mmCIF file of C-alpha atoms in Angstrom:
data_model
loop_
_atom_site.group_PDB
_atom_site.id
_atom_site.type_symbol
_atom_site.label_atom_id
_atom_site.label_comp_id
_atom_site.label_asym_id
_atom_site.label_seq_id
_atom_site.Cartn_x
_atom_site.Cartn_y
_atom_site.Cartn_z
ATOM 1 C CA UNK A 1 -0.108 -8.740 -23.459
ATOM 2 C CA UNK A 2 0.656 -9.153 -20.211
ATOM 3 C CA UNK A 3 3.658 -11.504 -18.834
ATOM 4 C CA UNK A 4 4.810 -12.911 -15.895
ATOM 5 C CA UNK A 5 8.608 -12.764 -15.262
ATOM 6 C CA UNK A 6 10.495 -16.610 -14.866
ATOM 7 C CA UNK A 7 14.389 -16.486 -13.952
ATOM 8 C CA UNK A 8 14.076 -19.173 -17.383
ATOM 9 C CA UNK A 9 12.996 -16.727 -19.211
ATOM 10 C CA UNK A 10 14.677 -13.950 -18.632
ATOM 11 C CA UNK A 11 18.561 -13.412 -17.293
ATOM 12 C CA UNK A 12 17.745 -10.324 -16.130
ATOM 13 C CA UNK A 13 15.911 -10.905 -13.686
ATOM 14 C CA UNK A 14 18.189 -13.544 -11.848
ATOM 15 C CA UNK A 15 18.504 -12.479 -8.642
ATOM 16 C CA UNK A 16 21.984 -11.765 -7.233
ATOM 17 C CA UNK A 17 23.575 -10.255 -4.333
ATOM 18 C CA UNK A 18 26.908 -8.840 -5.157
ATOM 19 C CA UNK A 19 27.600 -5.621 -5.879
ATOM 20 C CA UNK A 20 29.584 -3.644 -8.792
ATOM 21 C CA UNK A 21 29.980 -0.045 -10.342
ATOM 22 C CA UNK A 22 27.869 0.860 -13.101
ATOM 23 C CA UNK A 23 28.795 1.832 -16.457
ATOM 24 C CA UNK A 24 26.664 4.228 -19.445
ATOM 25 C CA UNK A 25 25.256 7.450 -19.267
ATOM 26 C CA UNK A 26 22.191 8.771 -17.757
ATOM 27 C CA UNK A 27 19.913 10.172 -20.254
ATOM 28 C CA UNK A 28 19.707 13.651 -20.121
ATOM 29 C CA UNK A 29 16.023 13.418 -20.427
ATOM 30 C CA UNK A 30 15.239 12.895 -16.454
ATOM 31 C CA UNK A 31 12.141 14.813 -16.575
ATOM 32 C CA UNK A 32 8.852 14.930 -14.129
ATOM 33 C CA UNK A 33 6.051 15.076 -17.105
ATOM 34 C CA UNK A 34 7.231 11.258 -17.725
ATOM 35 C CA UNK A 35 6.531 7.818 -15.752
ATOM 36 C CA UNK A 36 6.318 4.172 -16.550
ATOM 37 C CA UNK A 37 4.463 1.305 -16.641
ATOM 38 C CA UNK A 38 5.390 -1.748 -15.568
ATOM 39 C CA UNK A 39 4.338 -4.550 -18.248
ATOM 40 C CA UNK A 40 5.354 -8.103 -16.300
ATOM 41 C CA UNK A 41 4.625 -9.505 -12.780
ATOM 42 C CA UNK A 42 7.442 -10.156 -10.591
ATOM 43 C CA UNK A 43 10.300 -7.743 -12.271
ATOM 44 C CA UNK A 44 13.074 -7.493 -10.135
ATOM 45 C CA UNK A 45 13.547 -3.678 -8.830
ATOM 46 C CA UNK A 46 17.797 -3.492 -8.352
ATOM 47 C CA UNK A 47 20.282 -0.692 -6.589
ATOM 48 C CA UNK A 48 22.078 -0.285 -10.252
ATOM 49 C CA UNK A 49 21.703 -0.370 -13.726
ATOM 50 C CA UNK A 50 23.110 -4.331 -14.097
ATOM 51 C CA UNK A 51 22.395 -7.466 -13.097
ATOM 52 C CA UNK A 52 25.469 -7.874 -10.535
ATOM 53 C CA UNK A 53 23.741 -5.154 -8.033
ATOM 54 C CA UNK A 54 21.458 -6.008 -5.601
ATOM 55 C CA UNK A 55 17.507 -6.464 -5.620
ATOM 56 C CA UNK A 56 15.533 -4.710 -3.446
ATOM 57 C CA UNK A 57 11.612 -5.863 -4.373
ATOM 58 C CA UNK A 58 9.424 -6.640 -6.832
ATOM 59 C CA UNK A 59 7.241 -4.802 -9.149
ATOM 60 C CA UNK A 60 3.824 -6.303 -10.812
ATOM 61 C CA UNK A 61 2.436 -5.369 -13.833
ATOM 62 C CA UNK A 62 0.134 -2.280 -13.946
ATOM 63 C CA UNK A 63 2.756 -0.065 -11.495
ATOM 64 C CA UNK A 64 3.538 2.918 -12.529
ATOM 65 C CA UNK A 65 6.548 4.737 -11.084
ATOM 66 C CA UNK A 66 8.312 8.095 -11.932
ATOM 67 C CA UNK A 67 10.319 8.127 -15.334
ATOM 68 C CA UNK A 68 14.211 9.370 -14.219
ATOM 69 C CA UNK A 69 15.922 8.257 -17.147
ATOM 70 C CA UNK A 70 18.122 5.273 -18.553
ATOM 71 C CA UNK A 71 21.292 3.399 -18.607
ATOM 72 C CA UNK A 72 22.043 0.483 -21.354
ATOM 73 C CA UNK A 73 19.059 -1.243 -20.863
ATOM 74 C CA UNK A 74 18.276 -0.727 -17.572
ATOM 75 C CA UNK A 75 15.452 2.318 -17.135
ATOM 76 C CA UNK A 76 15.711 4.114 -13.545
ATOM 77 C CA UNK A 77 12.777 5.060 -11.839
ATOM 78 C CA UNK A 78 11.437 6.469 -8.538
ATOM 79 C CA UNK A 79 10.939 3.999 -5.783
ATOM 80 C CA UNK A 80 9.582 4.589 -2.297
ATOM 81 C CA UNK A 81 11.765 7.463 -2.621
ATOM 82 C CA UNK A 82 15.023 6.295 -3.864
ATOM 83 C CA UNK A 83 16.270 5.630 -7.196
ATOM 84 C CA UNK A 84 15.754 2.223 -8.582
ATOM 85 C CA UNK A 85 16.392 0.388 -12.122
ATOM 86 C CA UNK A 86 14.349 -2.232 -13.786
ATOM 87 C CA UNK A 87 14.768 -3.920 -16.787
ATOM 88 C CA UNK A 88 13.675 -1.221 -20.002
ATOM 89 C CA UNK A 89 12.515 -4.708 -22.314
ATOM 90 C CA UNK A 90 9.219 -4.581 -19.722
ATOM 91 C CA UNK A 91 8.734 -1.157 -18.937
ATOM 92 C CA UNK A 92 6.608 1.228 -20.989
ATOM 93 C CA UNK A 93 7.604 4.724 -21.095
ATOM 94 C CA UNK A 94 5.191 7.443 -21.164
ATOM 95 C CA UNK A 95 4.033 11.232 -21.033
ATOM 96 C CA UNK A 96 2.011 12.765 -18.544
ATOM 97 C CA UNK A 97 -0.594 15.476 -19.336
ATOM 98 C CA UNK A 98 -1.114 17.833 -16.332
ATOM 99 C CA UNK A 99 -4.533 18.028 -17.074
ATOM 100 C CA UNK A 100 -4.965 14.389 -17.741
ATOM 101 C CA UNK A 101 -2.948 12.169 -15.765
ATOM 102 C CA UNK A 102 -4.834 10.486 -12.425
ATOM 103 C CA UNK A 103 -3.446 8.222 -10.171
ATOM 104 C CA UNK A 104 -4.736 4.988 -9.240
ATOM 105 C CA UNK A 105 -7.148 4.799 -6.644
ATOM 106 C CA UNK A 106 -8.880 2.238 -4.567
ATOM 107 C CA UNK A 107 -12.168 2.786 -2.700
ATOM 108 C CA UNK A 108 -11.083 2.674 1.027
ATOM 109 C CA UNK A 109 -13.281 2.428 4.257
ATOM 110 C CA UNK A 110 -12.478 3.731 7.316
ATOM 111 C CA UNK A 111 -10.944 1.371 8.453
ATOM 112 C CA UNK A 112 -8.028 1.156 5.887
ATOM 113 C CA UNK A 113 -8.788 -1.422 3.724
ATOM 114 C CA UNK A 114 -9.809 -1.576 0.371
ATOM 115 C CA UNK A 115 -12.507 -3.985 -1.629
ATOM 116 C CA UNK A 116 -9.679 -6.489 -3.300
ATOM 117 C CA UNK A 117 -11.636 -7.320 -6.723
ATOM 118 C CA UNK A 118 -15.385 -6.869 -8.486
ATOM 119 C CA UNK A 119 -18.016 -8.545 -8.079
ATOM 120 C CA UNK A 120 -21.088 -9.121 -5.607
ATOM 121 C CA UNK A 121 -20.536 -11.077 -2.395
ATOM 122 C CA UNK A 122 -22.605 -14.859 -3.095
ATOM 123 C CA UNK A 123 -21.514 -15.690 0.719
ATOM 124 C CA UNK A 124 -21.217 -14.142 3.942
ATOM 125 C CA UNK A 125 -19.103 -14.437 6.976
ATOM 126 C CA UNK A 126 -20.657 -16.347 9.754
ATOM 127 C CA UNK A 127 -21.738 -19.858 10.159
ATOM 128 C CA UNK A 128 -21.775 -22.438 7.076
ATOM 129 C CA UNK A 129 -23.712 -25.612 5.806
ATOM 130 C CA UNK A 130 -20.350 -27.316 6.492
ATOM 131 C CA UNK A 131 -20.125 -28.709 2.575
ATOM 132 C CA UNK A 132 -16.064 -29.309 2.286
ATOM 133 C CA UNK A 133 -16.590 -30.234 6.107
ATOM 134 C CA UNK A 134 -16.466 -26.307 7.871
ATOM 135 C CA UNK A 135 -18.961 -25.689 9.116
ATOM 136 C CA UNK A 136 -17.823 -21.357 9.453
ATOM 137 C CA UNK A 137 -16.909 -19.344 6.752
ATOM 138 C CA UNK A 138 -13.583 -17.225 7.611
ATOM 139 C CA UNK A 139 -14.138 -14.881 5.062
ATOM 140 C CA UNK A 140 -16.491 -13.575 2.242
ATOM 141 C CA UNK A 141 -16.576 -14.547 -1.631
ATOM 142 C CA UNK A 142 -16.771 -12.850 -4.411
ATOM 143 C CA UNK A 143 -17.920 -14.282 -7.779
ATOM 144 C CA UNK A 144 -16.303 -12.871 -10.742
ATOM 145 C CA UNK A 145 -15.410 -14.433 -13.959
ATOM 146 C CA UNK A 146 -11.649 -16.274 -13.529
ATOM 147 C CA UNK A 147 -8.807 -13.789 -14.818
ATOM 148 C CA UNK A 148 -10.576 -11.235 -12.856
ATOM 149 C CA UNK A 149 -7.747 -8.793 -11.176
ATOM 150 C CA UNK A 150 -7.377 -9.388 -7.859
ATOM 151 C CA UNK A 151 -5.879 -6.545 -5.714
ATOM 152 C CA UNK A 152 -4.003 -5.882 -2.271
ATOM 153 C CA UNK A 153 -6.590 -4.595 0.189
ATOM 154 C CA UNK A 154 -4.049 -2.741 2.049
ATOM 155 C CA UNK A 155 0.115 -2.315 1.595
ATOM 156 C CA UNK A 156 1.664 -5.158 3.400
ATOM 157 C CA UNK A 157 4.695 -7.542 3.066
ATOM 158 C CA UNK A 158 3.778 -11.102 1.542
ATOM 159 C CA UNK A 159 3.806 -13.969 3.676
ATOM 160 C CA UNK A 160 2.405 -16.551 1.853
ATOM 161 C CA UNK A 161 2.106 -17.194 -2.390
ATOM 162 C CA UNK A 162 1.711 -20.735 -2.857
ATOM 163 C CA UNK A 163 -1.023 -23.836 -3.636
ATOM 164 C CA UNK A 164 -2.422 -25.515 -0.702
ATOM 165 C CA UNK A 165 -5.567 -27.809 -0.478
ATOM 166 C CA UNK A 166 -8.682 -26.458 0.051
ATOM 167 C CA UNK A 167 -7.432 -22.494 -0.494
ATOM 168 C CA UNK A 168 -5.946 -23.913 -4.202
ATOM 169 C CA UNK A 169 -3.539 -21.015 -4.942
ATOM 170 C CA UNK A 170 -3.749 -18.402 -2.296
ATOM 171 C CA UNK A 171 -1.783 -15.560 -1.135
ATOM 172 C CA UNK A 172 -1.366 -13.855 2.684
ATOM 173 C CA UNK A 173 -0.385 -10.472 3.372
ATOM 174 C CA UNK A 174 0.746 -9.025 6.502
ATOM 175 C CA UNK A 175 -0.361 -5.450 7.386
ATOM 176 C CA UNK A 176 0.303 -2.862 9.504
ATOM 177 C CA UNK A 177 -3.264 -0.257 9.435
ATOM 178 C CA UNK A 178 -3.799 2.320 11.663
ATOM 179 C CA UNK A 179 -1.005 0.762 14.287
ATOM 180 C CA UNK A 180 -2.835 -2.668 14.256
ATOM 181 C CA UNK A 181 -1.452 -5.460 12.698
ATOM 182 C CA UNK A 182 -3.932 -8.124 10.187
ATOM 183 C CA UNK A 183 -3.325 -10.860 7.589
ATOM 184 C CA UNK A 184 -5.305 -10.822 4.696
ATOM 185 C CA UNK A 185 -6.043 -14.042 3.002
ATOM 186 C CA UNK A 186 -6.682 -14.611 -0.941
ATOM 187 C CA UNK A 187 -7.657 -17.996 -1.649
ATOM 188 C CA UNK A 188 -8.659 -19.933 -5.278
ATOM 189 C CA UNK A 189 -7.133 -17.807 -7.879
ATOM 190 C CA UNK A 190 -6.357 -18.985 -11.147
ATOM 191 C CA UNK A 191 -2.903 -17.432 -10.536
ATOM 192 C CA UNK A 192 -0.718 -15.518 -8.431
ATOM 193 C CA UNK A 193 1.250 -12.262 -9.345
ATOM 194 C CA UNK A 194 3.941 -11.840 -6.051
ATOM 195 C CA UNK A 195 6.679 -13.847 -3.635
ATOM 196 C CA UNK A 196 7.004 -14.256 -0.120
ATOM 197 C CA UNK A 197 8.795 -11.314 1.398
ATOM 198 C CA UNK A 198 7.584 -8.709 -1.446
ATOM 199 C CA UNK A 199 6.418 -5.261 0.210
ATOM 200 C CA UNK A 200 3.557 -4.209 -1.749
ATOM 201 C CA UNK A 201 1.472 -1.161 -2.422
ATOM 202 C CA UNK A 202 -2.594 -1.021 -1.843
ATOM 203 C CA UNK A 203 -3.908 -1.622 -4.460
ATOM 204 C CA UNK A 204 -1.285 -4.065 -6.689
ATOM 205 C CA UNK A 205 -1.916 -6.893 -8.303
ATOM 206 C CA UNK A 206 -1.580 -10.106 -6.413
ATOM 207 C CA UNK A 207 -3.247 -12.499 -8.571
ATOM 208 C CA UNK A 208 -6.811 -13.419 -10.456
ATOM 209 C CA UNK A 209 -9.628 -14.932 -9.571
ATOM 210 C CA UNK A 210 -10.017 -18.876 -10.475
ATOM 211 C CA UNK A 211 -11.388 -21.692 -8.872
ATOM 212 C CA UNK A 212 -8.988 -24.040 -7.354
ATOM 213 C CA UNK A 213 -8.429 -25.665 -3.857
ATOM 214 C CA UNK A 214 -12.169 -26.540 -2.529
ATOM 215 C CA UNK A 215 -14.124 -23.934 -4.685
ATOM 216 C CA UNK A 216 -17.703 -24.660 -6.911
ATOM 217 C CA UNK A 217 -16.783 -22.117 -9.111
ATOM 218 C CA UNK A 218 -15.123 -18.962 -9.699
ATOM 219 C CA UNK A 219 -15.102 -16.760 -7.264
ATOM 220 C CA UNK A 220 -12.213 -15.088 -4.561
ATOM 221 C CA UNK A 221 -12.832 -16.209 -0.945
ATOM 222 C CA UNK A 222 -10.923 -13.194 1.201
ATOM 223 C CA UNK A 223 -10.356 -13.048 4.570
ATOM 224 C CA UNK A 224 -8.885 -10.423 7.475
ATOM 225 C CA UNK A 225 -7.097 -11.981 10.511
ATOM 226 C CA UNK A 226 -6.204 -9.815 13.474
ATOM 227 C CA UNK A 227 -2.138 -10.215 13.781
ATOM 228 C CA UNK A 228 -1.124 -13.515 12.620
ATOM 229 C CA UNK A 229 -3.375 -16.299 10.514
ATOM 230 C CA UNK A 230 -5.111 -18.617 12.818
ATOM 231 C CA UNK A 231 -7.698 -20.951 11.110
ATOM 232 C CA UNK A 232 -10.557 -22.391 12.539
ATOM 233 C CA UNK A 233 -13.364 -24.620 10.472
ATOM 234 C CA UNK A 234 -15.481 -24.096 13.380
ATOM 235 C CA UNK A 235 -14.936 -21.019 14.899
ATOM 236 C CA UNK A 236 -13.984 -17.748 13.932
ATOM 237 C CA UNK A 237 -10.794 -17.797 15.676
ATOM 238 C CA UNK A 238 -8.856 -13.911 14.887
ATOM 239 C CA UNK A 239 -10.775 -13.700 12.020
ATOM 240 C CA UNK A 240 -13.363 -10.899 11.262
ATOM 241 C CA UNK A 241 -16.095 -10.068 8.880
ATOM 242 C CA UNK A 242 -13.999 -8.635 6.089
ATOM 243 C CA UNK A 243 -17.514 -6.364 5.112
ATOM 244 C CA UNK A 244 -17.062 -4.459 7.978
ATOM 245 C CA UNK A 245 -13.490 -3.095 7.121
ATOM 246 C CA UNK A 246 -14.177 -2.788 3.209
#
């Protein structure tokens, strides 16, 4: 089942900032034909093997990052090219086949971005009956049944994870694509999966679809903003049609 990491309930994952030498013994087997699997959202990626060295992101559930062995309790991976521990109670260690192991991919355009969940589109970008008193839509919607992933359309640093009015619980991601900077916007999920100032990957889990904030049912309302959000309910302002980048 999957799980969501809380400081309550788990000590591990308290963030801290001082630093301290490690004790234990690497397991011998470091190998390449092994990775794992993250199990929680929000599991604190540190410098060493205990909870007095520092943390430098976040992982979500679903990850998957190259196995190099284990100290204590602490397993130590491969991340963005240095060598990381998490916390071995949510990790799930397994083998890779050569002939069977594929990475995740994403469908990308173009254009750099990828479609964040499933489902069709049941409304378009452009100019709105004005119902919750808009009258332009910023972004696109997708129905989909609530608890439906919803994914990063692009790597980016978090900027926003919290509940707001008529966006309910929504997340913003900052992005830097082909030397242009956007925000993306991910607004009435049933729940969110990162913090502010977590650097994700294309492609993680952010949250799920819901319907909360100013929503008639469940669906993810996702916008693109060239450089920083600006908002307009009658205007498009620095958004763009999201269709034309996915």
């Amino acid at each position: 089942m999957k799980r969501t990491i809380t400081t309550l309930a788990m000590s591990a994952l308290v963030v801290s900032g001082f630093a301290a030498t490690g004790t234990g013994k690497v397991d011998a087997a470091t190998k390449s034909t092994y990775k794992v699997k993250i199990k929680a959202d929000g599991l604190r990626v540190r410098t060493g093997p205990s909870l007095k060295y520092r943390i430098v992101d976040g992982v979500n559930s679903g990850q998957t990052f190259k196995y190099l062995g284990h100290r204590g309790n602490w397993t130590k991976i491969l991340h963005k090219g240095h060598k990381r521990y998490v916390y071995s109670g949510y990790v799930k260690k397994y083998r890779v086949s050569g002939h069977t192991a594929k990475k995740a991919s994403f469908s990308t355009s173009s254009n750099g971005f990828s479609r964040p969940t499933s489902g069709p589109v049941t409304q378009g970008y452009g100019k709105t009956s004005g119902i919750f008193g808009y009258t332009f839509h910023n972004g696109v919607d997708f129905g989909a049944p609530i608890g439906t992933p919803v994914h990063a359309a692009a790597a980016g640093k978090v900027v926003t994870s919290s509940y707001q009015g008529a966006y309910g619980n929504h997340v913003m991601v900052k992005h830097k694509v082909h030397g242009i900077s956007y925000t993306t916007v991910y607004a009435h999920l049933s729940k969110r999966s990162v913090f502010v100032g977590q650097t994700i990957p294309k492609g993680a889990t952010i949250g799920a679809v819901g319907s909360t904030g100013n929503s008639t049912g469940a669906h993810l309302h996702f916008e693109i903003h060239r450089g920083n959000y600006v908002y307009s309910g009658t205007s498009a302002a620095n958004s763009v049609n999201p269709l034309a980048f996915l």
